[in-house]
Amino acid sequence: EAQVTQNPRYLITVTGKKLTVTCSQNMNHEYMSWYRQDPGLGLRQIYYSMNVEVTDKGDVPEGYKVSRKEKRNFPLILESPSPNQTSLYFCASRHGTGTNEQFFGPGTRLTVL
Amino acid sequence: KNQVEQSPQSLIILEGKNCTLQCNYTVSPFSNLRWYKQDTGRGPVSLTIMTFSENTKSNGRYTATLDADTKQSSLHITASQLSDSASYICVVRVRGGYNKLIFGAGTRLAVHP
């Protein structure tokens, strides 16, 4: 089944404790992105990657890191989480050409205390 | 500035009734416009895609329209069902380069029995 998977789905952590949210897609998509979704603000892009070893900042990159060492994986790293990073996070992937339909993962709900 | 605005922010209707959601955009150069449905706690899923030359496109009980001159789109839901309760997100793709996606904040629809 074609899908984007994220882990964990739910995470409660404390300020300053490094964490990684994994993302994997099995559709051979070139583009991958991370978004956060907060009430009333819609989806905001954190980082994106156009291919292996190619990453760039989105609209709200502060406090986040990413890497793209393999085409299928795009982990999101919070080196020192803070309470304002409490949010619902989505990973997404799409082809670089064609209609660009974006496929989203199931989401990771992160709470930073 | 590229922006997508949706209205209303939220909407409550009775089961079986029709409703129309609006999307206005100021995105240039325009490539295409998608409507996504997002069930609570899950990732968005594409409903329809509209390109510059298309005026209307249907997907079951969902009908999207696009007026490229006025930069407006609408999503009409016919004979609503309880399962239509979700957020509906309008997303416009910028033509060229990375093909950036501009997200609206969404309309939250609640269908009551």
PDB file of C-alpha atoms in Angstrom:
ATOM      1  CA  GLU A   1       0.000   0.000   0.000  1.00  0.00           C
ATOM      2  CA  ALA A   2       1.314   3.441  -0.985  1.00  0.00           C
ATOM      3  CA  GLN A   3       1.710   5.480   2.166  1.00  0.00           C
ATOM      4  CA  VAL A   4       3.630   7.912   4.313  1.00  0.00           C
ATOM      5  CA  THR A   5       4.362   6.676   7.816  1.00  0.00           C
ATOM      6  CA  GLN A   6       5.378   8.668  10.871  1.00  0.00           C
ATOM      7  CA  ASN A   7       6.576   7.613  14.282  1.00  0.00           C
ATOM      8  CA  PRO A   8       5.741   8.156  17.001  1.00  0.00           C
ATOM      9  CA  ARG A   9       2.083   9.154  16.634  1.00  0.00           C
ATOM     10  CA  TYR A  10       1.983  10.708  20.083  1.00  0.00           C
ATOM     11  CA  LEU A  11       4.821  12.062  22.182  1.00  0.00           C
ATOM     12  CA  ILE A  12       4.997  13.922  25.469  1.00  0.00           C
ATOM     13  CA  THR A  13       8.421  15.223  26.418  1.00  0.00           C
ATOM     14  CA  VAL A  14      10.099  17.889  28.519  1.00  0.00           C
ATOM     15  CA  THR A  15      11.870  21.079  27.547  1.00  0.00           C
ATOM     16  CA  GLY A  16      15.377  20.523  26.235  1.00  0.00           C
ATOM     17  CA  LYS A  17      15.249  16.778  25.679  1.00  0.00           C
ATOM     18  CA  LYS A  18      16.291  16.036  22.107  1.00  0.00           C
ATOM     19  CA  LEU A  19      13.823  14.075  20.020  1.00  0.00           C
ATOM     20  CA  THR A  20      13.427  12.743  16.496  1.00  0.00           C
ATOM     21  CA  VAL A  21      10.225  12.112  14.579  1.00  0.00           C
ATOM     22  CA  THR A  22      10.725   9.657  11.752  1.00  0.00           C
ATOM     23  CA  CYS A  23       9.028   9.816   8.358  1.00  0.00           C
ATOM     24  CA  SER A  24       9.143   7.266   5.576  1.00  0.00           C
ATOM     25  CA  GLN A  25       7.406   6.988   2.184  1.00  0.00           C
ATOM     26  CA  ASN A  26       7.233   4.036  -0.204  1.00  0.00           C
ATOM     27  CA  MET A  27       6.169   5.891  -3.368  1.00  0.00           C
ATOM     28  CA  ASN A  28       9.645   6.858  -4.626  1.00  0.00           C
ATOM     29  CA  HIS A  29       8.731  10.533  -4.298  1.00  0.00           C
ATOM     30  CA  GLU A  30      11.411  13.136  -4.797  1.00  0.00           C
ATOM     31  CA  TYR A  31       9.887  15.837  -2.632  1.00  0.00           C
ATOM     32  CA  MET A  32       9.287  15.515   1.094  1.00  0.00           C
ATOM     33  CA  SER A  33       8.145  18.130   3.587  1.00  0.00           C
ATOM     34  CA  TRP A  34       7.416  18.665   7.240  1.00  0.00           C
ATOM     35  CA  TYR A  35       4.498  20.799   8.408  1.00  0.00           C
ATOM     36  CA  ARG A  36       3.123  21.863  11.721  1.00  0.00           C
ATOM     37  CA  GLN A  37      -0.531  22.548  12.257  1.00  0.00           C
ATOM     38  CA  ASP A  38      -1.804  24.816  14.990  1.00  0.00           C
ATOM     39  CA  PRO A  39      -5.417  25.871  15.662  1.00  0.00           C
ATOM     40  CA  GLY A  40      -6.497  28.730  13.421  1.00  0.00           C
ATOM     41  CA  LEU A  41      -3.205  28.844  11.532  1.00  0.00           C
ATOM     42  CA  GLY A  42      -3.493  25.975   9.115  1.00  0.00           C
ATOM     43  CA  LEU A  43      -0.503  24.010   7.869  1.00  0.00           C
ATOM     44  CA  ARG A  44       2.859  25.755   7.913  1.00  0.00           C
ATOM     45  CA  GLN A  45       5.899  24.307   6.232  1.00  0.00           C
ATOM     46  CA  ILE A  46       8.939  23.727   8.436  1.00  0.00           C
ATOM     47  CA  TYR A  47      11.477  22.203   6.041  1.00  0.00           C
ATOM     48  CA  TYR A  48      11.385  20.531   2.679  1.00  0.00           C
ATOM     49  CA  SER A  49      13.644  18.371   0.565  1.00  0.00           C
ATOM     50  CA  MET A  50      13.716  18.146  -3.212  1.00  0.00           C
ATOM     51  CA  ASN A  51      15.875  15.030  -3.263  1.00  0.00           C
ATOM     52  CA  VAL A  52      18.569  13.141  -1.380  1.00  0.00           C
ATOM     53  CA  GLU A  53      21.001  15.484   0.390  1.00  0.00           C
ATOM     54  CA  VAL A  54      18.972  18.525  -0.728  1.00  0.00           C
ATOM     55  CA  THR A  55      17.049  20.300   2.030  1.00  0.00           C
ATOM     56  CA  ASP A  56      15.797  23.841   2.508  1.00  0.00           C
ATOM     57  CA  LYS A  57      13.960  25.957   5.037  1.00  0.00           C
ATOM     58  CA  GLY A  58      10.229  26.426   4.848  1.00  0.00           C
ATOM     59  CA  ASP A  59       8.251  29.169   6.532  1.00  0.00           C
ATOM     60  CA  VAL A  60       8.882  28.251  10.193  1.00  0.00           C
ATOM     61  CA  PRO A  61      12.255  26.427  10.435  1.00  0.00           C
ATOM     62  CA  GLU A  62      13.528  27.838  13.752  1.00  0.00           C
ATOM     63  CA  GLY A  63      14.234  25.136  16.323  1.00  0.00           C
ATOM     64  CA  TYR A  64      14.107  22.261  13.845  1.00  0.00           C
ATOM     65  CA  LYS A  65      16.581  20.250  11.808  1.00  0.00           C
ATOM     66  CA  VAL A  66      16.109  17.667   9.066  1.00  0.00           C
ATOM     67  CA  SER A  67      18.209  15.290   7.015  1.00  0.00           C
ATOM     68  CA  ARG A  68      17.657  13.392   3.756  1.00  0.00           C
ATOM     69  CA  LYS A  69      20.263  10.674   3.504  1.00  0.00           C
ATOM     70  CA  GLU A  70      17.934   8.248   1.742  1.00  0.00           C
ATOM     71  CA  LYS A  71      15.126   8.976  -0.687  1.00  0.00           C
ATOM     72  CA  ARG A  72      12.449   7.300   1.404  1.00  0.00           C
ATOM     73  CA  ASN A  73      13.287   8.818   4.824  1.00  0.00           C
ATOM     74  CA  PHE A  74      13.037  12.382   6.100  1.00  0.00           C
ATOM     75  CA  PRO A  75      13.410  12.635   9.892  1.00  0.00           C
ATOM     76  CA  LEU A  76      12.544  15.778  11.834  1.00  0.00           C
ATOM     77  CA  ILE A  77      14.887  16.596  14.707  1.00  0.00           C
ATOM     78  CA  LEU A  78      14.184  18.887  17.646  1.00  0.00           C
ATOM     79  CA  GLU A  79      17.551  19.433  19.339  1.00  0.00           C
ATOM     80  CA  SER A  80      16.171  21.330  22.335  1.00  0.00           C
ATOM     81  CA  PRO A  81      12.365  21.290  22.302  1.00  0.00           C
ATOM     82  CA  SER A  82      10.445  24.156  23.855  1.00  0.00           C
ATOM     83  CA  PRO A  83       6.755  24.460  24.821  1.00  0.00           C
ATOM     84  CA  ASN A  84       6.013  26.603  21.746  1.00  0.00           C
ATOM     85  CA  GLN A  85       6.817  23.558  19.620  1.00  0.00           C
ATOM     86  CA  THR A  86       3.803  21.755  21.023  1.00  0.00           C
ATOM     87  CA  SER A  87       1.825  21.066  17.875  1.00  0.00           C
ATOM     88  CA  LEU A  88       0.508  18.506  15.400  1.00  0.00           C
ATOM     89  CA  TYR A  89       3.190  17.584  12.880  1.00  0.00           C
ATOM     90  CA  PHE A  90       2.678  16.134   9.411  1.00  0.00           C
ATOM     91  CA  CYS A  91       5.178  14.676   7.014  1.00  0.00           C
ATOM     92  CA  ALA A  92       4.248  14.718   3.333  1.00  0.00           C
ATOM     93  CA  SER A  93       5.691  13.575   0.039  1.00  0.00           C
ATOM     94  CA  ARG A  94       5.025  14.103  -3.690  1.00  0.00           C
ATOM     95  CA  HIS A  95       6.596  13.701  -7.068  1.00  0.00           C
ATOM     96  CA  GLY A  96       8.599  16.606  -8.420  1.00  0.00           C
ATOM     97  CA  THR A  97       6.622  16.602 -11.668  1.00  0.00           C
ATOM     98  CA  GLY A  98       3.054  15.940 -12.779  1.00  0.00           C
ATOM     99  CA  THR A  99       0.108  17.110 -10.739  1.00  0.00           C
ATOM    100  CA  ASN A 100       2.128  17.265  -7.540  1.00  0.00           C
ATOM    101  CA  GLU A 101      -0.534  15.640  -5.373  1.00  0.00           C
ATOM    102  CA  GLN A 102       0.833  15.698  -1.854  1.00  0.00           C
ATOM    103  CA  PHE A 103       0.401  12.618   0.315  1.00  0.00           C
ATOM    104  CA  PHE A 104       0.361  13.200   4.042  1.00  0.00           C
ATOM    105  CA  GLY A 105       1.336  10.979   6.923  1.00  0.00           C
ATOM    106  CA  PRO A 106      -1.048  10.325   9.824  1.00  0.00           C
ATOM    107  CA  GLY A 107       0.437  13.036  12.015  1.00  0.00           C
ATOM    108  CA  THR A 108       2.463  13.198  15.222  1.00  0.00           C
ATOM    109  CA  ARG A 109       0.969  15.011  18.183  1.00  0.00           C
ATOM    110  CA  LEU A 110       3.826  16.465  20.220  1.00  0.00           C
ATOM    111  CA  THR A 111       3.495  17.996  23.672  1.00  0.00           C
ATOM    112  CA  VAL A 112       6.518  19.730  25.223  1.00  0.00           C
ATOM    113  CA  LEU A 113       6.146  20.407  28.949  1.00  0.00           C
TER     114      LEU A 113
ATOM    115  CA  LYS B   1       2.418  38.161  -1.264  1.00  0.00           C
ATOM    116  CA  ASN B   2       1.024  34.721  -2.115  1.00  0.00           C
ATOM    117  CA  GLN B   3      -2.002  34.043   0.058  1.00  0.00           C
ATOM    118  CA  VAL B   4      -4.993  31.736   0.234  1.00  0.00           C
ATOM    119  CA  GLU B   5      -8.029  32.765   2.262  1.00  0.00           C
ATOM    120  CA  GLN B   6     -10.941  30.520   3.058  1.00  0.00           C
ATOM    121  CA  SER B   7     -14.419  31.254   4.318  1.00  0.00           C
ATOM    122  CA  PRO B   8     -16.236  30.611   6.475  1.00  0.00           C
ATOM    123  CA  GLN B   9     -13.855  29.521   9.219  1.00  0.00           C
ATOM    124  CA  SER B  10     -16.457  27.090  10.493  1.00  0.00           C
ATOM    125  CA  LEU B  11     -19.871  25.889   9.451  1.00  0.00           C
ATOM    126  CA  ILE B  12     -22.601  23.752  10.981  1.00  0.00           C
ATOM    127  CA  ILE B  13     -25.249  22.142   8.772  1.00  0.00           C
ATOM    128  CA  LEU B  14     -27.870  19.449   9.137  1.00  0.00           C
ATOM    129  CA  GLU B  15     -27.453  16.063   7.526  1.00  0.00           C
ATOM    130  CA  GLY B  16     -28.828  15.997   4.011  1.00  0.00           C
ATOM    131  CA  LYS B  17     -28.336  19.715   3.385  1.00  0.00           C
ATOM    132  CA  ASN B  18     -25.984  21.246   0.830  1.00  0.00           C
ATOM    133  CA  CYS B  19     -23.214  23.708   1.547  1.00  0.00           C
ATOM    134  CA  THR B  20     -20.574  25.728  -0.280  1.00  0.00           C
ATOM    135  CA  LEU B  21     -17.100  26.589   0.940  1.00  0.00           C
ATOM    136  CA  GLN B  22     -15.105  29.466  -0.517  1.00  0.00           C
ATOM    137  CA  CYS B  23     -11.446  29.965  -1.369  1.00  0.00           C
ATOM    138  CA  ASN B  24      -9.904  33.217  -2.616  1.00  0.00           C
ATOM    139  CA  TYR B  25      -6.274  33.321  -3.615  1.00  0.00           C
ATOM    140  CA  THR B  26      -3.627  35.810  -4.602  1.00  0.00           C
ATOM    141  CA  VAL B  27      -1.012  33.420  -5.976  1.00  0.00           C
ATOM    142  CA  SER B  28       1.136  34.118  -8.991  1.00  0.00           C
ATOM    143  CA  PRO B  29       2.108  32.454 -11.182  1.00  0.00           C
ATOM    144  CA  PHE B  30      -0.768  30.025 -10.697  1.00  0.00           C
ATOM    145  CA  SER B  31      -0.351  26.335 -11.476  1.00  0.00           C
ATOM    146  CA  ASN B  32      -3.254  24.467  -9.918  1.00  0.00           C
ATOM    147  CA  LEU B  33      -5.647  24.415  -6.980  1.00  0.00           C
ATOM    148  CA  ARG B  34      -6.520  21.437  -4.822  1.00  0.00           C
ATOM    149  CA  TRP B  35      -9.136  20.874  -2.192  1.00  0.00           C
ATOM    150  CA  TYR B  36      -8.147  18.541   0.616  1.00  0.00           C
ATOM    151  CA  LYS B  37     -10.340  16.914   3.258  1.00  0.00           C
ATOM    152  CA  GLN B  38      -8.828  16.471   6.696  1.00  0.00           C
ATOM    153  CA  ASP B  39     -10.586  14.282   9.229  1.00  0.00           C
ATOM    154  CA  THR B  40      -9.874  15.138  12.849  1.00  0.00           C
ATOM    155  CA  GLY B  41      -6.430  13.935  13.906  1.00  0.00           C
ATOM    156  CA  ARG B  42      -5.510  12.641  10.459  1.00  0.00           C
ATOM    157  CA  GLY B  43      -3.549  13.888   7.481  1.00  0.00           C
ATOM    158  CA  PRO B  44      -5.271  15.753   4.637  1.00  0.00           C
ATOM    159  CA  VAL B  45      -6.414  13.763   1.604  1.00  0.00           C
ATOM    160  CA  SER B  46      -6.860  15.263  -1.868  1.00  0.00           C
ATOM    161  CA  LEU B  47     -10.450  15.608  -3.122  1.00  0.00           C
ATOM    162  CA  THR B  48     -10.068  17.462  -6.418  1.00  0.00           C
ATOM    163  CA  ILE B  49      -7.506  19.308  -8.505  1.00  0.00           C
ATOM    164  CA  MET B  50      -8.304  22.261 -10.752  1.00  0.00           C
ATOM    165  CA  THR B  51      -5.972  23.619 -13.418  1.00  0.00           C
ATOM    166  CA  PHE B  52      -6.169  27.033 -15.062  1.00  0.00           C
ATOM    167  CA  SER B  53      -8.415  25.866 -17.897  1.00  0.00           C
ATOM    168  CA  GLU B  54     -10.908  23.946 -15.783  1.00  0.00           C
ATOM    169  CA  ASN B  55     -14.104  25.499 -14.453  1.00  0.00           C
ATOM    170  CA  THR B  56     -15.771  22.592 -12.718  1.00  0.00           C
ATOM    171  CA  LYS B  57     -14.747  19.191 -11.455  1.00  0.00           C
ATOM    172  CA  SER B  58     -16.743  16.659  -9.489  1.00  0.00           C
ATOM    173  CA  ASN B  59     -15.805  13.838  -7.162  1.00  0.00           C
ATOM    174  CA  GLY B  60     -18.977  12.114  -6.033  1.00  0.00           C
ATOM    175  CA  ARG B  61     -20.971  14.549  -3.911  1.00  0.00           C
ATOM    176  CA  TYR B  62     -18.131  17.087  -4.019  1.00  0.00           C
ATOM    177  CA  THR B  63     -18.036  19.658  -6.835  1.00  0.00           C
ATOM    178  CA  ALA B  64     -15.249  22.199  -7.118  1.00  0.00           C
ATOM    179  CA  THR B  65     -15.378  25.302  -9.282  1.00  0.00           C
ATOM    180  CA  LEU B  66     -12.623  27.656 -10.338  1.00  0.00           C
ATOM    181  CA  ASP B  67     -12.792  31.190 -11.696  1.00  0.00           C
ATOM    182  CA  ALA B  68      -9.233  32.030 -12.711  1.00  0.00           C
ATOM    183  CA  ASP B  69     -10.176  35.607 -13.597  1.00  0.00           C
ATOM    184  CA  THR B  70     -11.442  36.488 -10.130  1.00  0.00           C
ATOM    185  CA  LYS B  71      -9.072  34.002  -8.437  1.00  0.00           C
ATOM    186  CA  GLN B  72     -11.864  32.274  -6.591  1.00  0.00           C
ATOM    187  CA  SER B  73     -12.733  28.643  -6.035  1.00  0.00           C
ATOM    188  CA  SER B  74     -15.605  26.964  -4.280  1.00  0.00           C
ATOM    189  CA  LEU B  75     -16.297  23.481  -3.002  1.00  0.00           C
ATOM    190  CA  HIS B  76     -19.942  22.445  -3.026  1.00  0.00           C
ATOM    191  CA  ILE B  77     -21.065  19.465  -0.985  1.00  0.00           C
ATOM    192  CA  THR B  78     -24.394  17.937  -1.939  1.00  0.00           C
ATOM    193  CA  ALA B  79     -26.663  15.945   0.372  1.00  0.00           C
ATOM    194  CA  SER B  80     -24.229  16.116   3.261  1.00  0.00           C
ATOM    195  CA  GLN B  81     -23.505  13.087   5.417  1.00  0.00           C
ATOM    196  CA  LEU B  82     -22.174  12.811   8.948  1.00  0.00           C
ATOM    197  CA  SER B  83     -18.889  11.562   7.496  1.00  0.00           C
ATOM    198  CA  ASP B  84     -18.438  14.905   5.733  1.00  0.00           C
ATOM    199  CA  SER B  85     -17.622  16.441   9.118  1.00  0.00           C
ATOM    200  CA  ALA B  86     -13.995  17.499   8.660  1.00  0.00           C
ATOM    201  CA  SER B  87     -11.773  20.423   7.782  1.00  0.00           C
ATOM    202  CA  TYR B  88     -11.528  21.357   4.120  1.00  0.00           C
ATOM    203  CA  ILE B  89      -8.298  22.938   2.992  1.00  0.00           C
ATOM    204  CA  CYS B  90      -7.703  24.880  -0.215  1.00  0.00           C
ATOM    205  CA  VAL B  91      -4.131  24.618  -1.533  1.00  0.00           C
ATOM    206  CA  VAL B  92      -2.729  26.561  -4.484  1.00  0.00           C
ATOM    207  CA  ARG B  93       0.470  25.545  -6.234  1.00  0.00           C
ATOM    208  CA  VAL B  94       2.872  28.213  -7.479  1.00  0.00           C
ATOM    209  CA  ARG B  95       4.121  27.466 -10.993  1.00  0.00           C
ATOM    210  CA  GLY B  96       7.859  27.095 -11.478  1.00  0.00           C
ATOM    211  CA  GLY B  97      10.908  26.422  -9.369  1.00  0.00           C
ATOM    212  CA  TYR B  98      10.103  24.318  -6.342  1.00  0.00           C
ATOM    213  CA  ASN B  99       6.362  24.506  -7.146  1.00  0.00           C
ATOM    214  CA  LYS B 100       5.623  25.779  -3.660  1.00  0.00           C
ATOM    215  CA  LEU B 101       2.234  25.021  -2.140  1.00  0.00           C
ATOM    216  CA  ILE B 102       0.265  27.806  -0.446  1.00  0.00           C
ATOM    217  CA  PHE B 103      -2.203  26.526   2.142  1.00  0.00           C
ATOM    218  CA  GLY B 104      -5.427  28.102   3.314  1.00  0.00           C
ATOM    219  CA  ALA B 105      -6.309  27.886   7.011  1.00  0.00           C
ATOM    220  CA  GLY B 106      -9.252  25.621   6.252  1.00  0.00           C
ATOM    221  CA  THR B 107     -12.993  25.544   6.892  1.00  0.00           C
ATOM    222  CA  ARG B 108     -14.182  23.302   9.692  1.00  0.00           C
ATOM    223  CA  LEU B 109     -17.484  21.666   8.735  1.00  0.00           C
ATOM    224  CA  ALA B 110     -19.732  19.939  11.237  1.00  0.00           C
ATOM    225  CA  VAL B 111     -22.693  17.925   9.955  1.00  0.00           C
ATOM    226  CA  HIS B 112     -25.315  17.279  12.607  1.00  0.00           C
ATOM    227  CA  PRO B 113     -28.056  14.620  12.472  1.00  0.00           C
TER     228      PRO B 113
END
